[in-house]
Coordinates of C-alpha atoms in Angstrom, one line a residue:
M1178 CA 13.0 32.4 -49.7
P1179 CA 14.4 32.0 -46.1
S1180 CA 11.1 30.3 -45.0
Q1181 CA 11.6 27.7 -47.8
A1182 CA 15.2 26.9 -46.9
P1183 CA 14.5 24.2 -44.2
L1184 CA 12.0 22.5 -46.6
L1185 CA 14.7 22.4 -49.3
L1186 CA 17.2 21.0 -46.9
R1187 CA 14.8 18.2 -45.8
H1188 CA 14.2 17.3 -49.4
H1189 CA 17.8 17.4 -50.4
R1190 CA 18.6 13.7 -50.9
P1191 CA 22.4 13.8 -50.8
F1192 CA 22.3 15.7 -47.5
I1193 CA 19.7 13.2 -46.0
A1194 CA 22.1 10.4 -46.9
F1195 CA 25.0 12.3 -45.4
W1196 CA 22.9 13.0 -42.2
L1197 CA 22.0 9.4 -41.8
A1198 CA 25.6 8.3 -42.3
R1199 CA 26.6 10.8 -39.6
I1200 CA 24.0 9.3 -37.2
F1201 CA 25.2 5.8 -37.8
T1202 CA 28.9 6.5 -37.5
A1203 CA 28.5 8.7 -34.4
S1204 CA 26.2 6.1 -32.8
G1205 CA 28.7 3.3 -33.7
F1206 CA 31.6 5.2 -32.1
Q1207 CA 29.7 6.1 -28.9
M1208 CA 28.6 2.5 -28.4
L1209 CA 32.1 1.3 -29.2
T1210 CA 33.6 3.7 -26.7
V1211 CA 31.3 2.5 -23.9
A1212 CA 32.0 -1.2 -24.7
I1213 CA 35.8 -0.7 -24.9
G1214 CA 35.9 1.1 -21.6
W1215 CA 33.8 -1.5 -19.7
N1216 CA 35.7 -4.4 -21.4
L1217 CA 39.1 -2.9 -20.6
Y1218 CA 38.2 -2.2 -17.0
Q1219 CA 36.8 -5.7 -16.5
L1220 CA 40.1 -7.1 -17.9
T1221 CA 42.5 -5.0 -15.9
G1222 CA 40.6 -3.3 -13.1
N1223 CA 43.1 -0.4 -13.6
V1224 CA 41.6 3.1 -13.8
L1225 CA 44.8 4.4 -15.4
D1226 CA 44.1 2.2 -18.4
L1227 CA 40.9 4.1 -19.0
G1228 CA 42.8 7.3 -19.4
L1229 CA 45.5 5.7 -21.5
V1230 CA 43.0 4.3 -24.0
G1231 CA 41.7 7.8 -24.6
L1232 CA 45.2 9.1 -25.1
V1233 CA 45.9 6.2 -27.6
E1234 CA 42.8 7.1 -29.6
F1235 CA 43.9 10.8 -29.7
A1236 CA 47.5 10.2 -30.7
P1237 CA 46.8 9.5 -34.4
R1238 CA 45.2 12.9 -34.8
V1239 CA 48.5 14.5 -33.9
L1240 CA 50.7 12.0 -35.7
F1241 CA 48.8 12.1 -39.0
M1242 CA 47.4 15.6 -38.9
L1243 CA 49.2 17.0 -42.0
H1244 CA 48.5 13.8 -44.0
T1245 CA 44.8 13.5 -43.2
G1246 CA 44.1 16.9 -44.8
H1247 CA 46.2 16.1 -47.9
V1248 CA 44.3 12.8 -48.4
A1249 CA 41.0 14.6 -48.1
D1250 CA 42.0 17.1 -50.8
R1251 CA 43.8 14.7 -53.1
Y1252 CA 41.4 11.7 -53.3
D1253 CA 37.7 11.1 -53.7
R1254 CA 36.3 12.2 -50.3
R1255 CA 33.4 9.7 -50.5
K1256 CA 35.7 6.8 -50.9
V1257 CA 38.1 8.0 -48.2
A1258 CA 35.2 8.3 -45.7
A1259 CA 33.9 4.9 -46.8
I1260 CA 37.3 3.3 -46.3
C1261 CA 37.6 4.8 -42.8
Q1262 CA 34.1 3.5 -41.9
S1263 CA 35.0 0.1 -43.3
L1264 CA 38.1 0.0 -41.1
Q1265 CA 36.0 0.9 -38.1
A1266 CA 33.6 -1.9 -38.9
M1267 CA 36.5 -4.3 -39.1
I1268 CA 37.8 -3.1 -35.7
A1269 CA 34.3 -3.7 -34.2
L1270 CA 34.2 -7.1 -35.8
A1271 CA 37.7 -8.0 -34.4
L1272 CA 36.5 -7.0 -30.9
A1273 CA 33.3 -9.0 -31.4
I1274 CA 35.2 -12.1 -32.4
G1275 CA 37.7 -11.6 -29.6
S1276 CA 34.9 -11.3 -27.0
A1277 CA 33.0 -14.3 -28.4
T1278 CA 36.1 -16.5 -28.3
D1279 CA 37.3 -15.1 -25.0
H1280 CA 40.6 -14.2 -26.6
I1281 CA 40.5 -10.4 -26.1
T1282 CA 43.5 -8.9 -24.3
R1283 CA 44.6 -5.5 -22.9
E1284 CA 47.2 -5.2 -25.6
M1285 CA 44.7 -6.1 -28.3
I1286 CA 42.3 -3.3 -27.1
F1287 CA 45.1 -0.7 -27.1
I1288 CA 46.1 -1.7 -30.7
L1289 CA 42.6 -1.6 -31.9
A1290 CA 42.0 1.7 -30.1
F1291 CA 45.0 3.2 -31.9
L1292 CA 43.6 2.0 -35.3
L1293 CA 40.2 3.4 -34.4
G1294 CA 41.7 6.8 -33.7
A1295 CA 43.7 6.6 -37.0
A1296 CA 40.5 5.9 -39.0
R1297 CA 38.6 8.7 -37.3
S1298 CA 41.5 11.1 -37.8
F1299 CA 41.2 10.6 -41.6
E1300 CA 37.4 10.4 -41.5
M1301 CA 36.7 13.7 -39.7
P1302 CA 38.4 16.3 -42.0
T1303 CA 37.1 14.3 -45.0
T1304 CA 33.5 14.4 -44.0
Q1305 CA 33.8 18.1 -43.0
A1306 CA 35.3 19.0 -46.3
L1307 CA 32.6 16.8 -48.1
L1308 CA 29.6 18.6 -46.8
P1309 CA 30.0 22.0 -48.6
S1310 CA 30.1 20.1 -52.0
I1311 CA 26.7 18.3 -51.5
V1312 CA 24.5 21.3 -50.4
P1313 CA 24.1 24.8 -51.8
A1314 CA 26.0 27.5 -50.1
A1315 CA 22.8 29.2 -49.0
L1316 CA 21.8 26.1 -47.1
F1317 CA 25.2 25.3 -45.7
P1318 CA 24.8 26.9 -42.2
R1319 CA 21.5 25.0 -41.7
A1320 CA 23.2 21.8 -43.0
V1321 CA 26.0 22.2 -40.4
A1322 CA 23.4 22.6 -37.6
A1323 CA 21.4 19.6 -38.8
A1324 CA 24.5 17.5 -39.0
Q1325 CA 25.4 18.5 -35.5
S1326 CA 21.9 17.5 -34.4
A1327 CA 22.7 14.0 -35.6
Q1328 CA 26.0 14.1 -33.6
Q1329 CA 24.3 15.3 -30.4
S1330 CA 21.4 12.8 -30.8
A1331 CA 23.9 10.0 -31.0
T1332 CA 25.8 11.4 -28.0
I1333 CA 22.7 11.3 -25.9
V1334 CA 21.1 8.0 -27.0
A1335 CA 24.0 5.7 -28.2
P1336 CA 25.9 5.5 -24.9
A1337 CA 22.8 4.5 -23.0
L1338 CA 21.9 1.9 -25.7
G1339 CA 25.5 0.6 -25.6
G1340 CA 25.3 0.2 -21.8
L1341 CA 22.0 -1.6 -22.1
L1342 CA 23.2 -4.0 -24.7
Y1343 CA 26.4 -4.7 -22.8
A1344 CA 24.3 -6.2 -20.0
F1345 CA 23.7 -9.1 -22.4
G1346 CA 27.5 -9.3 -23.2
S1347 CA 30.0 -7.2 -25.1
V1348 CA 29.3 -9.1 -28.4
W1349 CA 25.8 -7.6 -28.3
V1350 CA 27.4 -4.1 -28.6
Y1351 CA 30.2 -4.9 -31.0
G1352 CA 27.9 -6.8 -33.4
P1353 CA 25.4 -4.1 -34.1
T1354 CA 28.2 -1.5 -34.3
V1355 CA 29.6 -3.4 -37.3
L1356 CA 26.3 -3.1 -39.0
L1357 CA 26.0 0.6 -38.3
Y1358 CA 29.4 1.3 -39.9
I1359 CA 28.6 -0.8 -43.0
I1360 CA 25.3 1.1 -43.6
A1361 CA 27.2 4.4 -43.2
C1362 CA 29.8 3.2 -45.7
C1363 CA 27.1 2.4 -48.3
L1364 CA 25.4 5.8 -47.8
M1365 CA 28.7 7.6 -48.3
L1366 CA 29.5 5.8 -51.6
N1367 CA 26.1 6.8 -52.9
L1368 CA 26.7 10.5 -52.5
P1369 CA 27.3 12.7 -55.6
A1370 CA 30.8 12.6 -57.1
R1371 CA 33.0 15.6 -56.4
Q1372 CA 32.5 18.4 -59.0
T1373 CA 35.8 20.2 -58.6
P1374 CA 39.0 18.7 -59.9
L1375 CA 41.1 16.5 -57.5
N1376 CA 44.4 17.9 -56.3
K1377 CA 46.9 15.7 -58.1
G1378 CA 50.0 17.2 -56.5
K1379 CA 52.4 15.0 -54.6
A1380 CA 52.4 14.9 -50.8
T1381 CA 55.3 17.3 -50.3
L1382 CA 56.1 19.1 -47.0
D1383 CA 55.0 22.3 -48.7
S1384 CA 51.6 20.9 -49.7
L1385 CA 51.1 19.3 -46.3
L1386 CA 51.8 22.7 -44.5
A1387 CA 49.6 24.6 -46.9
G1388 CA 46.6 24.3 -44.6
I1389 CA 48.5 25.9 -41.7
R1390 CA 49.7 28.7 -44.0
F1391 CA 46.2 29.4 -45.3
I1392 CA 44.8 29.7 -41.8
R1393 CA 47.6 32.1 -40.8
S1394 CA 46.9 34.2 -43.9
R1395 CA 43.2 34.6 -43.0
P1396 CA 42.8 36.5 -39.7
D1397 CA 39.1 35.7 -39.4
I1398 CA 39.6 32.0 -39.7
L1399 CA 42.6 32.0 -37.4
G1400 CA 40.7 34.0 -34.8
A1401 CA 37.7 31.7 -34.9
I1402 CA 39.7 28.5 -34.6
S1403 CA 42.0 29.8 -31.9
L1404 CA 39.0 31.3 -29.9
D1405 CA 37.5 27.8 -29.7
L1406 CA 40.8 26.3 -28.6
F1407 CA 41.3 28.7 -25.7
A1408 CA 37.6 29.1 -24.7
V1409 CA 37.1 25.3 -24.4
L1410 CA 40.6 24.8 -22.9
L1411 CA 39.8 27.1 -20.0
G1412 CA 36.1 26.4 -19.7
G1413 CA 36.2 22.6 -19.5
A1414 CA 34.0 22.1 -16.4
T1415 CA 32.6 18.8 -17.6
A1416 CA 35.7 16.9 -16.7
L1417 CA 35.0 17.6 -13.0
L1418 CA 31.3 16.5 -13.1
P1419 CA 31.9 13.4 -10.9
V1420 CA 33.3 15.6 -8.1
F1421 CA 30.4 18.1 -8.3
A1422 CA 27.9 15.3 -8.4
K1423 CA 29.3 13.5 -5.4
D1424 CA 30.7 16.2 -3.1
I1425 CA 29.0 19.4 -4.0
L1426 CA 25.5 18.6 -5.4
L1427 CA 25.2 15.5 -3.2
T1428 CA 23.7 13.3 -5.8
G1429 CA 24.3 9.7 -7.0
P1430 CA 25.3 8.1 -10.3
W1431 CA 21.8 8.9 -11.8
G1432 CA 22.5 12.6 -11.1
L1433 CA 26.0 12.3 -12.7
G1434 CA 24.3 10.8 -15.8
L1435 CA 21.9 13.7 -16.0
L1436 CA 24.7 16.2 -15.6
R1437 CA 26.7 14.6 -18.4
S1438 CA 23.7 14.6 -20.7
A1439 CA 22.6 18.2 -20.0
P1440 CA 25.2 19.9 -22.3
A1441 CA 24.3 17.5 -25.1
V1442 CA 20.6 18.2 -24.6
G1443 CA 21.2 22.0 -24.9
A1444 CA 23.4 21.5 -27.9
L1445 CA 20.8 19.2 -29.6
L1446 CA 17.9 21.7 -29.0
M1447 CA 20.0 24.6 -30.3
S1448 CA 21.1 22.7 -33.3
L1449 CA 17.5 21.9 -34.2
W1450 CA 16.7 25.6 -33.8
L1451 CA 19.6 26.7 -36.0
A1452 CA 18.7 24.1 -38.7
R1453 CA 15.4 25.9 -38.9
F1454 CA 16.4 29.5 -38.2
A1455 CA 20.0 30.0 -39.3
V1456 CA 22.1 33.0 -38.1
E1457 CA 22.5 35.0 -41.3
R1458 CA 23.5 38.5 -40.1
K1459 CA 26.0 39.9 -37.5
V1460 CA 27.5 36.5 -37.2
G1461 CA 30.7 37.8 -35.5
R1462 CA 28.8 39.5 -32.7
V1463 CA 26.5 36.5 -32.2
M1464 CA 29.5 34.1 -32.1
F1465 CA 31.4 36.2 -29.5
T1466 CA 28.2 36.6 -27.4
A1467 CA 27.7 32.9 -27.4
V1468 CA 31.2 32.3 -26.2
G1469 CA 30.7 34.9 -23.5
V1470 CA 27.5 33.1 -22.4
F1471 CA 29.5 29.9 -22.3
G1472 CA 31.9 31.5 -19.9
V1473 CA 29.2 33.0 -17.7
A1474 CA 27.4 29.6 -17.6
T1475 CA 30.7 28.0 -16.5
I1476 CA 31.0 30.4 -13.6
A1477 CA 27.4 29.9 -12.6
F1478 CA 27.8 26.1 -12.6
G1479 CA 31.0 26.4 -10.5
L1480 CA 29.2 28.5 -7.9
S1481 CA 25.9 26.5 -7.8
T1482 CA 24.9 24.2 -5.0
S1483 CA 21.5 23.3 -6.4
F1484 CA 21.3 20.2 -8.6
W1485 CA 18.5 21.5 -10.7
F1486 CA 20.0 24.9 -11.3
S1487 CA 23.3 23.2 -12.2
L1488 CA 21.4 21.1 -14.7
A1489 CA 19.7 24.1 -16.3
V1490 CA 23.1 26.0 -16.5
L1491 CA 24.7 23.0 -18.3
V1492 CA 21.9 23.0 -20.8
V1493 CA 22.5 26.7 -21.5
L1494 CA 26.3 26.0 -21.7
G1495 CA 25.7 23.3 -24.4
A1496 CA 23.4 25.6 -26.3
A1497 CA 25.8 28.5 -26.3
D1498 CA 28.7 26.2 -27.4
M1499 CA 26.6 24.9 -30.3
I1500 CA 25.9 28.5 -31.6
S1501 CA 29.6 29.4 -31.7
M1502 CA 30.5 26.0 -33.2
V1503 CA 27.9 26.2 -36.1
I1504 CA 28.9 29.8 -37.0
R1505 CA 32.6 28.9 -36.9
A1506 CA 32.3 25.7 -38.9
S1507 CA 30.0 27.3 -41.5
F1508 CA 32.1 30.4 -42.3
V1509 CA 35.5 28.6 -42.1
Q1510 CA 34.3 26.0 -44.7
L1511 CA 32.6 28.6 -46.9
E1512 CA 35.7 30.9 -46.8
T1513 CA 38.0 28.0 -47.7
P1514 CA 38.5 27.0 -51.4
D1515 CA 37.4 23.4 -52.0
E1516 CA 40.9 22.2 -52.9
M1517 CA 42.1 23.4 -49.4
R1518 CA 39.1 22.3 -47.2
G1519 CA 40.6 18.9 -46.2
R1520 CA 43.9 20.4 -44.9
V1521 CA 42.1 23.3 -43.2
S1522 CA 39.6 20.8 -41.6
A1523 CA 42.5 18.7 -40.4
V1524 CA 44.1 21.6 -38.6
N1525 CA 40.8 22.7 -37.2
G1526 CA 40.1 19.1 -36.0
L1527 CA 43.5 19.0 -34.2
F1528 CA 42.6 22.3 -32.4
I1529 CA 39.2 20.9 -31.3
G1530 CA 40.7 17.6 -30.1
A1531 CA 43.5 19.4 -28.3
S1532 CA 41.1 21.8 -26.6
N1533 CA 39.0 18.9 -25.3
Q1534 CA 41.8 16.7 -24.2
L1535 CA 44.0 19.5 -22.8
G1536 CA 40.9 21.1 -21.3
E1537 CA 40.2 18.0 -19.2
F1538 CA 43.9 18.0 -18.1
E1539 CA 43.8 21.7 -17.3
S1540 CA 40.6 21.3 -15.2
G1541 CA 42.1 18.4 -13.2
L1542 CA 45.4 20.2 -12.6
T1543 CA 43.8 23.5 -11.5
A1544 CA 41.3 21.6 -9.3
H1545 CA 44.2 19.8 -7.7
W1546 CA 46.0 23.1 -7.1
F1547 CA 43.2 25.4 -6.1
G1548 CA 40.1 23.3 -5.4
T1549 CA 37.2 22.2 -7.6
V1550 CA 35.0 25.2 -7.4
P1551 CA 37.8 27.8 -7.8
A1552 CA 39.1 25.8 -10.8
V1553 CA 35.8 26.0 -12.6
V1554 CA 35.1 29.6 -11.7
M1555 CA 38.6 30.6 -12.8
G1556 CA 38.1 28.7 -16.1
G1557 CA 34.9 30.6 -16.8
V1558 CA 36.6 34.0 -16.0
G1559 CA 39.4 32.9 -18.3
T1560 CA 37.0 32.3 -21.1
L1561 CA 35.5 35.8 -20.7
L1562 CA 39.0 37.3 -20.7
V1563 CA 39.9 35.4 -23.9
T1564 CA 36.6 36.6 -25.5
G1565 CA 37.4 40.2 -24.7
A1566 CA 41.0 39.9 -25.9
W1567 CA 40.0 38.2 -29.2
I1568 CA 37.5 41.0 -29.9
K1569 CA 40.5 43.4 -29.8
L1570 CA 42.9 41.1 -31.6
F1571 CA 40.5 40.1 -34.4
P1572 CA 38.2 43.2 -35.0
T1573 CA 37.1 42.1 -38.5
L1574 CA 35.9 38.8 -37.0
A1575 CA 34.0 40.5 -34.2
H1576 CA 32.3 42.8 -36.7
R1577 CA 31.7 40.2 -39.4
D1578 CA 28.2 40.5 -40.8
R1579 CA 27.7 37.3 -43.0
M1580 CA 29.0 33.8 -43.1
H1581 CA 30.5 34.2 -46.6
E1582 CA 31.5 37.6 -47.9
P1583 CA 32.5 37.4 -51.6
V1584 CA 35.6 39.4 -52.6
D1585 CA 33.7 41.6 -55.0
E1586 CA 31.1 42.5 -52.5
A1587 CA 33.7 43.3 -49.9
K1588 CA 35.5 45.7 -52.3
A1589 CA 32.2 47.3 -53.2

């Protein structure tokens, strides 16, 4: 049966539709991000604005965190995702019209960036909670890996495509992005209807906080989510890649581009492998080992003075991160009841976003205090220390054997 699982996944039509929608939305967002950055910098020439636009996009994830999960649990997830994608299509259309008529302004970009962040803050937990309902539980880890391969493919290809199209004008990026989101919206609406009853409860403070309480009540889920938060927070070497490329590895913009792509290449290759050969036993040990490899790769990158060695280490770093991400995402979703998945995914999404955003800030701050190389090395050491501490704090997670352990089997 294990040898037949990948074949079943490839022929599972609802998942193929979901996978394609993931490709289109991820590509649309990556192209939109490239165009917005270039457009904004052309308008203002202010580097600070580039940082502010990222902060504006992240703010809705914090502001609406409790509500996004409740919406995903209370309403038809297909329709919620489709509405979010339609809103993103309208944002891209507004940018296209503004660029075509030469009426786009700094303030307009910031407003649309906030709306883009709001749409994505509702879309992310909804699509995460949607996936377990369209594939059998036995195929779910492979489905997560395959879905991540779509994300990583878009991360590698779409920014380059967006930059190439921008050479002909920003409208040539915004226009195709509208089409990508519309196609994704149609694919989402054609997914099977939700089989479990919708949560008809009102959006009370108690129901909004239910996801947080659920995570706190499950040590394995809490341990996995918090491990990712602190490991990525401390090991965020990618924020300092421009410094390494210019001052340490002595390469140019082409080298920086390769360094930025290397983790995504490693993640893509590993996601394709995991989609074919899922981790089914000793998942706790494999996850902690992967996080440890992530920390060691971070240290190796910090100490490297060879461009090609640094490139190889970043590929390993991306692959290790993908292993821990797939295991974490799979068992968290499988261990969460369907009526709670939206709220749990919203909390998990906030942790992931915070680790990425705060990780970049932490890397910049420690590099300012101690220097670039010591900052990266200390981050990698910190990741290893957190890994060891979490093995002690969450022993059941460290010794977890399977993704999903039914209660009756656990008692037996």
